[in-house]
mmCIF file of C-alpha atoms in Angstrom:
data_model
loop_
_atom_site.group_PDB
_atom_site.id
_atom_site.type_symbol
_atom_site.label_atom_id
_atom_site.label_comp_id
_atom_site.label_asym_id
_atom_site.label_seq_id
_atom_site.Cartn_x
_atom_site.Cartn_y
_atom_site.Cartn_z
ATOM 1 C CA MET A 1 158.905 -60.995 40.737
ATOM 2 C CA SER A 2 157.290 -58.337 42.711
ATOM 3 C CA ASN A 3 153.815 -58.666 44.523
ATOM 4 C CA PRO A 4 151.369 -56.903 42.096
ATOM 5 C CA GLU A 5 152.607 -58.967 38.821
ATOM 6 C CA LEU A 6 152.616 -62.194 41.488
ATOM 7 C CA LYS A 7 148.811 -61.752 42.121
ATOM 8 C CA SER A 8 148.047 -60.463 38.792
ATOM 9 C CA LEU A 9 149.342 -63.685 37.548
ATOM 10 C CA SER A 10 147.590 -65.367 40.227
ATOM 11 C CA ARG A 11 143.921 -63.988 39.313
ATOM 12 C CA PHE A 12 144.917 -64.971 35.239
ATOM 13 C CA GLN A 13 145.240 -68.512 36.096
ATOM 14 C CA LYS A 14 141.935 -68.961 38.562
ATOM 15 C CA MET A 15 140.038 -66.578 35.372
ATOM 16 C CA ARG A 16 141.346 -69.779 33.531
ATOM 17 C CA ARG A 17 140.369 -72.487 35.563
ATOM 18 C CA SER A 18 137.492 -70.791 35.869
ATOM 19 C CA ALA A 19 136.374 -70.586 32.231
ATOM 20 C CA LEU A 20 138.716 -74.160 31.552
ATOM 21 C CA PHE A 21 135.726 -75.793 34.342
ATOM 22 C CA ALA A 22 133.268 -73.489 31.983
ATOM 23 C CA LEU A 23 134.288 -75.198 28.850
ATOM 24 C CA LEU A 24 134.398 -78.608 30.518
ATOM 25 C CA LEU A 25 130.398 -78.511 32.427
ATOM 26 C CA ILE A 26 129.193 -77.618 29.242
ATOM 27 C CA VAL A 27 130.613 -80.541 27.364
ATOM 28 C CA VAL A 28 129.706 -82.868 30.101
ATOM 29 C CA VAL A 29 126.207 -81.510 30.490
ATOM 30 C CA GLY A 30 126.641 -82.219 26.125
ATOM 31 C CA LEU A 31 127.683 -85.632 26.508
ATOM 32 C CA LEU A 32 123.998 -86.637 28.740
ATOM 33 C CA PHE A 33 122.324 -86.827 25.137
ATOM 34 C CA CYS A 34 125.587 -87.827 23.086
ATOM 35 C CA GLY A 35 126.596 -92.244 23.215
ATOM 36 C CA PRO A 36 129.438 -93.759 21.678
ATOM 37 C CA VAL A 37 129.307 -95.713 18.860
ATOM 38 C CA PHE A 38 131.109 -98.779 20.155
ATOM 39 C CA THR A 39 128.358 -99.433 23.418
ATOM 40 C CA ASP A 40 129.216 -102.187 26.030
ATOM 41 C CA ALA A 41 128.826 -105.372 24.192
ATOM 42 C CA HIS A 42 131.455 -104.332 22.022
ATOM 43 C CA TYR A 43 135.285 -105.072 23.151
ATOM 44 C CA GLU A 44 136.689 -100.920 21.604
ATOM 45 C CA ASN A 45 134.755 -99.349 24.556
ATOM 46 C CA ASP A 46 136.674 -101.402 26.984
ATOM 47 C CA VAL A 47 139.718 -100.721 24.936
ATOM 48 C CA ILE A 48 138.921 -97.045 24.546
ATOM 49 C CA GLU A 49 138.034 -96.915 28.032
ATOM 50 C CA ILE A 50 140.811 -98.623 30.279
ATOM 51 C CA THR A 51 143.237 -96.285 27.654
ATOM 52 C CA GLY A 52 141.497 -93.727 29.276
ATOM 53 C CA ILE A 53 142.338 -94.875 32.439
ATOM 54 C CA GLY A 54 146.191 -95.312 31.981
ATOM 55 C CA LEU A 55 146.339 -91.764 30.803
ATOM 56 C CA ILE A 56 144.541 -90.715 33.806
ATOM 57 C CA GLY A 57 147.468 -92.078 35.774
ATOM 58 C CA VAL A 58 150.547 -91.593 33.723
ATOM 59 C CA ALA A 59 149.090 -87.889 34.342
ATOM 60 C CA ILE A 60 149.149 -88.647 37.999
ATOM 61 C CA ILE A 61 152.308 -89.832 38.148
ATOM 62 C CA GLY A 62 153.964 -87.229 36.018
ATOM 63 C CA ARG A 63 151.952 -84.353 37.996
ATOM 64 C CA LEU A 64 153.778 -85.599 41.170
ATOM 65 C CA TRP A 65 156.733 -86.132 39.601
ATOM 66 C CA CYS A 66 156.610 -82.171 38.624
ATOM 67 C CA THR A 67 155.825 -80.827 42.249
ATOM 68 C CA LEU A 68 158.502 -83.147 43.322
ATOM 69 C CA TYR A 69 161.156 -80.785 41.340
ATOM 70 C CA LEU A 70 158.888 -77.910 41.660
ATOM 71 C CA GLY A 71 158.225 -77.487 44.800
ATOM 72 C CA GLY A 72 157.751 -73.808 46.101
ATOM 73 C CA ARG A 73 160.231 -72.674 43.158
ATOM 74 C CA LYS A 74 158.038 -71.655 40.711
ATOM 75 C CA ALA A 75 158.319 -67.795 41.071
ATOM 76 C CA ALA A 76 161.863 -67.983 43.170
ATOM 77 C CA GLU A 77 164.168 -69.044 40.189
ATOM 78 C CA VAL A 78 164.239 -71.066 37.028
ATOM 79 C CA VAL A 79 163.165 -74.904 37.737
ATOM 80 C CA THR A 80 165.355 -76.612 34.729
ATOM 81 C CA LYS A 81 166.084 -80.392 36.194
ATOM 82 C CA GLY A 82 163.807 -83.510 36.075
ATOM 83 C CA PRO A 83 160.767 -83.171 34.196
ATOM 84 C CA TYR A 84 161.266 -79.639 33.519
ATOM 85 C CA SER A 85 164.767 -80.198 31.376
ATOM 86 C CA ILE A 86 162.458 -81.610 28.941
ATOM 87 C CA ALA A 87 159.774 -79.279 28.952
ATOM 88 C CA ARG A 88 159.050 -76.063 30.516
ATOM 89 C CA ASN A 89 155.821 -76.616 30.915
ATOM 90 C CA PRO A 90 155.523 -80.347 32.306
ATOM 91 C CA LEU A 91 152.761 -80.041 34.879
ATOM 92 C CA TYR A 92 150.358 -78.720 32.102
ATOM 93 C CA VAL A 93 151.159 -81.558 29.921
ATOM 94 C CA PHE A 94 150.453 -84.322 32.455
ATOM 95 C CA SER A 95 147.792 -82.488 33.051
ATOM 96 C CA ALA A 96 146.218 -82.482 29.303
ATOM 97 C CA ILE A 97 147.001 -86.449 29.251
ATOM 98 C CA GLY A 98 145.028 -86.635 32.203
ATOM 99 C CA SER A 99 141.947 -84.950 30.560
ATOM 100 C CA ALA A 100 142.244 -86.972 27.442
ATOM 101 C CA GLY A 101 141.739 -89.812 29.849
ATOM 102 C CA VAL A 102 138.512 -88.297 31.472
ATOM 103 C CA GLY A 103 137.159 -87.618 27.654
ATOM 104 C CA ALA A 104 138.136 -91.121 26.888
ATOM 105 C CA GLN A 105 135.824 -93.155 29.998
ATOM 106 C CA THR A 106 132.757 -91.444 27.638
ATOM 107 C CA GLY A 107 133.684 -94.616 25.427
ATOM 108 C CA SER A 108 134.526 -91.874 22.942
ATOM 109 C CA LEU A 109 138.014 -91.639 20.820
ATOM 110 C CA THR A 110 136.635 -88.646 19.406
ATOM 111 C CA VAL A 111 135.774 -87.374 23.065
ATOM 112 C CA GLY A 112 138.743 -88.305 24.423
ATOM 113 C CA LEU A 113 140.625 -86.568 21.858
ATOM 114 C CA PHE A 114 138.985 -83.220 22.256
ATOM 115 C CA PHE A 115 138.908 -82.941 25.943
ATOM 116 C CA GLY A 116 142.567 -83.196 25.402
ATOM 117 C CA ALA A 117 143.129 -80.876 22.734
ATOM 118 C CA ALA A 118 140.704 -78.169 24.245
ATOM 119 C CA THR A 119 143.126 -78.417 27.717
ATOM 120 C CA VAL A 120 145.767 -77.772 25.707
ATOM 121 C CA LEU A 121 144.042 -74.533 23.820
ATOM 122 C CA ALA A 122 143.646 -73.068 26.694
ATOM 123 C CA PHE A 123 146.795 -73.616 28.973
ATOM 124 C CA TYR A 124 148.498 -72.130 25.979
ATOM 125 C CA ILE A 125 146.636 -69.047 26.701
ATOM 126 C CA VAL A 126 148.120 -69.034 30.283
ATOM 127 C CA ILE A 127 151.578 -70.460 29.117
ATOM 128 C CA PHE A 128 152.396 -66.743 26.836
ATOM 129 C CA ARG A 129 150.886 -64.997 29.266
ATOM 130 C CA GLU A 130 153.188 -66.792 32.334
ATOM 131 C CA GLU A 131 156.248 -66.758 30.154
ATOM 132 C CA ALA A 132 155.962 -62.993 29.498
ATOM 133 C CA PHE A 133 156.336 -62.694 33.517
ATOM 134 C CA LEU A 134 159.259 -65.070 33.577
ATOM 135 C CA ARG A 135 161.475 -63.533 31.094
ATOM 136 C CA LYS A 136 160.709 -59.966 32.923
ATOM 137 C CA ALA A 137 161.874 -61.797 36.221
ATOM 138 C CA PHE A 138 164.620 -63.800 35.307
ATOM 139 C CA GLY A 139 165.917 -62.108 32.324
ATOM 140 C CA THR A 140 169.057 -64.125 30.483
ATOM 141 C CA PRO A 141 168.859 -66.956 32.332
ATOM 142 C CA TYR A 142 164.924 -67.708 31.499
ATOM 143 C CA GLN A 143 165.754 -66.701 27.352
ATOM 144 C CA THR A 144 168.651 -69.212 27.626
ATOM 145 C CA TYR A 145 166.792 -71.609 28.752
ATOM 146 C CA CYS A 146 163.510 -71.004 26.386
ATOM 147 C CA ALA A 147 166.103 -71.210 23.314
ATOM 148 C CA VAL A 148 167.066 -75.035 24.620
ATOM 149 C CA VAL A 149 163.889 -76.624 25.846
ATOM 150 C CA PRO A 150 160.302 -77.125 24.280
ATOM 151 C CA ARG A 151 157.635 -74.827 25.853
ATOM 152 C CA PHE A 152 155.038 -78.192 25.428
ATOM 153 C CA ILE A 153 156.596 -81.357 23.601
ATOM 154 C CA PRO A 154 158.510 -83.247 25.306
ATOM 155 C CA ASN A 155 162.137 -83.822 23.966
ATOM 156 C CA PHE A 156 163.543 -86.693 26.528
ATOM 157 C CA SER A 157 167.324 -86.132 24.937
ATOM 158 C CA LEU A 158 167.490 -83.401 27.392
ATOM 159 C CA TYR A 159 166.717 -84.932 30.413
ATOM 160 C CA GLN A 160 168.864 -83.518 33.280
ATOM 161 C CA ASP A 161 168.311 -84.512 36.679
ATOM 162 C CA SER A 162 169.197 -82.901 40.738
ATOM 163 C CA GLU A 163 171.533 -85.061 43.035
ATOM 164 C CA ILE A 164 169.182 -83.507 45.775
ATOM 165 C CA VAL A 165 165.572 -82.387 45.214
ATOM 166 C CA THR A 166 164.288 -80.668 48.181
ATOM 167 C CA PHE A 167 160.022 -80.836 47.937
ATOM 168 C CA TYR A 168 157.390 -79.833 50.151
ATOM 169 C CA PRO A 169 155.075 -83.245 51.550
ATOM 170 C CA GLU A 170 151.971 -80.685 51.455
ATOM 171 C CA ARG A 171 152.195 -79.823 47.807
ATOM 172 C CA LEU A 172 152.518 -83.577 46.780
ATOM 173 C CA ARG A 173 149.538 -84.128 48.858
ATOM 174 C CA SER A 174 147.300 -81.300 47.488
ATOM 175 C CA THR A 175 148.721 -82.516 43.798
ATOM 176 C CA LEU A 176 147.523 -86.010 44.606
ATOM 177 C CA ARG A 177 144.244 -84.956 45.825
ATOM 178 C CA ASP A 178 143.375 -82.972 42.689
ATOM 179 C CA GLY A 179 144.625 -85.812 40.468
ATOM 180 C CA LEU A 180 142.645 -88.384 42.067
ATOM 181 C CA VAL A 181 139.811 -86.274 40.929
ATOM 182 C CA PHE A 182 139.824 -87.574 37.483
ATOM 183 C CA PHE A 183 139.178 -91.106 38.198
ATOM 184 C CA LEU A 184 135.733 -89.738 39.015
ATOM 185 C CA ALA A 185 135.288 -89.332 35.263
ATOM 186 C CA ALA A 186 134.567 -93.479 35.318
ATOM 187 C CA PRO A 187 131.571 -93.581 37.384
ATOM 188 C CA ALA A 188 130.208 -90.357 36.492
ATOM 189 C CA PHE A 189 130.299 -91.583 32.639
ATOM 190 C CA GLU A 190 129.236 -94.896 33.167
ATOM 191 C CA LEU A 191 126.550 -93.523 35.382
ATOM 192 C CA ILE A 192 125.318 -91.489 31.869
ATOM 193 C CA GLN A 193 125.575 -94.118 30.300
ATOM 194 C CA ARG A 194 123.422 -96.675 32.297
ATOM 195 C CA GLY A 195 120.670 -93.754 32.185
ATOM 196 C CA GLN A 196 120.880 -93.757 28.465
ATOM 197 C CA GLU A 197 120.933 -97.405 27.961
ATOM 198 C CA TRP A 198 117.408 -97.437 30.524
ATOM 199 C CA GLY A 199 115.914 -94.501 28.585
ATOM 200 C CA TYR A 200 116.093 -91.944 30.630
ATOM 201 C CA LEU A 201 118.865 -89.512 28.726
ATOM 202 C CA PRO A 202 117.920 -89.788 25.027
ATOM 203 C CA VAL A 203 120.913 -90.694 22.785
ATOM 204 C CA LEU A 204 120.617 -87.294 19.939
ATOM 205 C CA PHE A 205 124.317 -88.408 18.411
ATOM 206 C CA ARG A 206 126.682 -91.112 18.863
ATOM 207 C CA LEU A 207 130.850 -89.923 18.158
ATOM 208 C CA PRO A 208 133.179 -92.699 17.417
#
């Protein structure tokens, strides 16, 4: 893949991240005036929030797993082992799971599902763009890979591992730092709920 193509893809990915951030910011502002049907007095609220924490944990571990196998090889070769043997975009899969976990910290199942679905939609837009670059860069090997491995929904029966994995520690640390940001959702949404309960933020509508 040539440098101009890589720069173009990098710009597109940055635009995608900016658009996703803007969308989530709008949603969070909306959530200032939206409360869950189940309040802290209901065990359903705790179940949803705890499940969300579990999803965030799965997302962080999964993203580290992907980074371990991907290393710095994404633009240099077709990575087909580990998580990339069961889905072509496992990093995005785990990120979507983490987003659903973030939404679940509101205590609303609807918001959790919306966060996950919105993230999947945003990723699908960039996935199609990335695949066009990868087909051009790697040709037949990538076409063969696409014919066997699903784009997004993992097929665990296809799993293949590597005897040796070479990774970059700094990339793992960076992925871990990015993933830990997900956990900030819990205190942030808890603060919003307290503001609603104390009357500082009016609850205009409630979601299940």
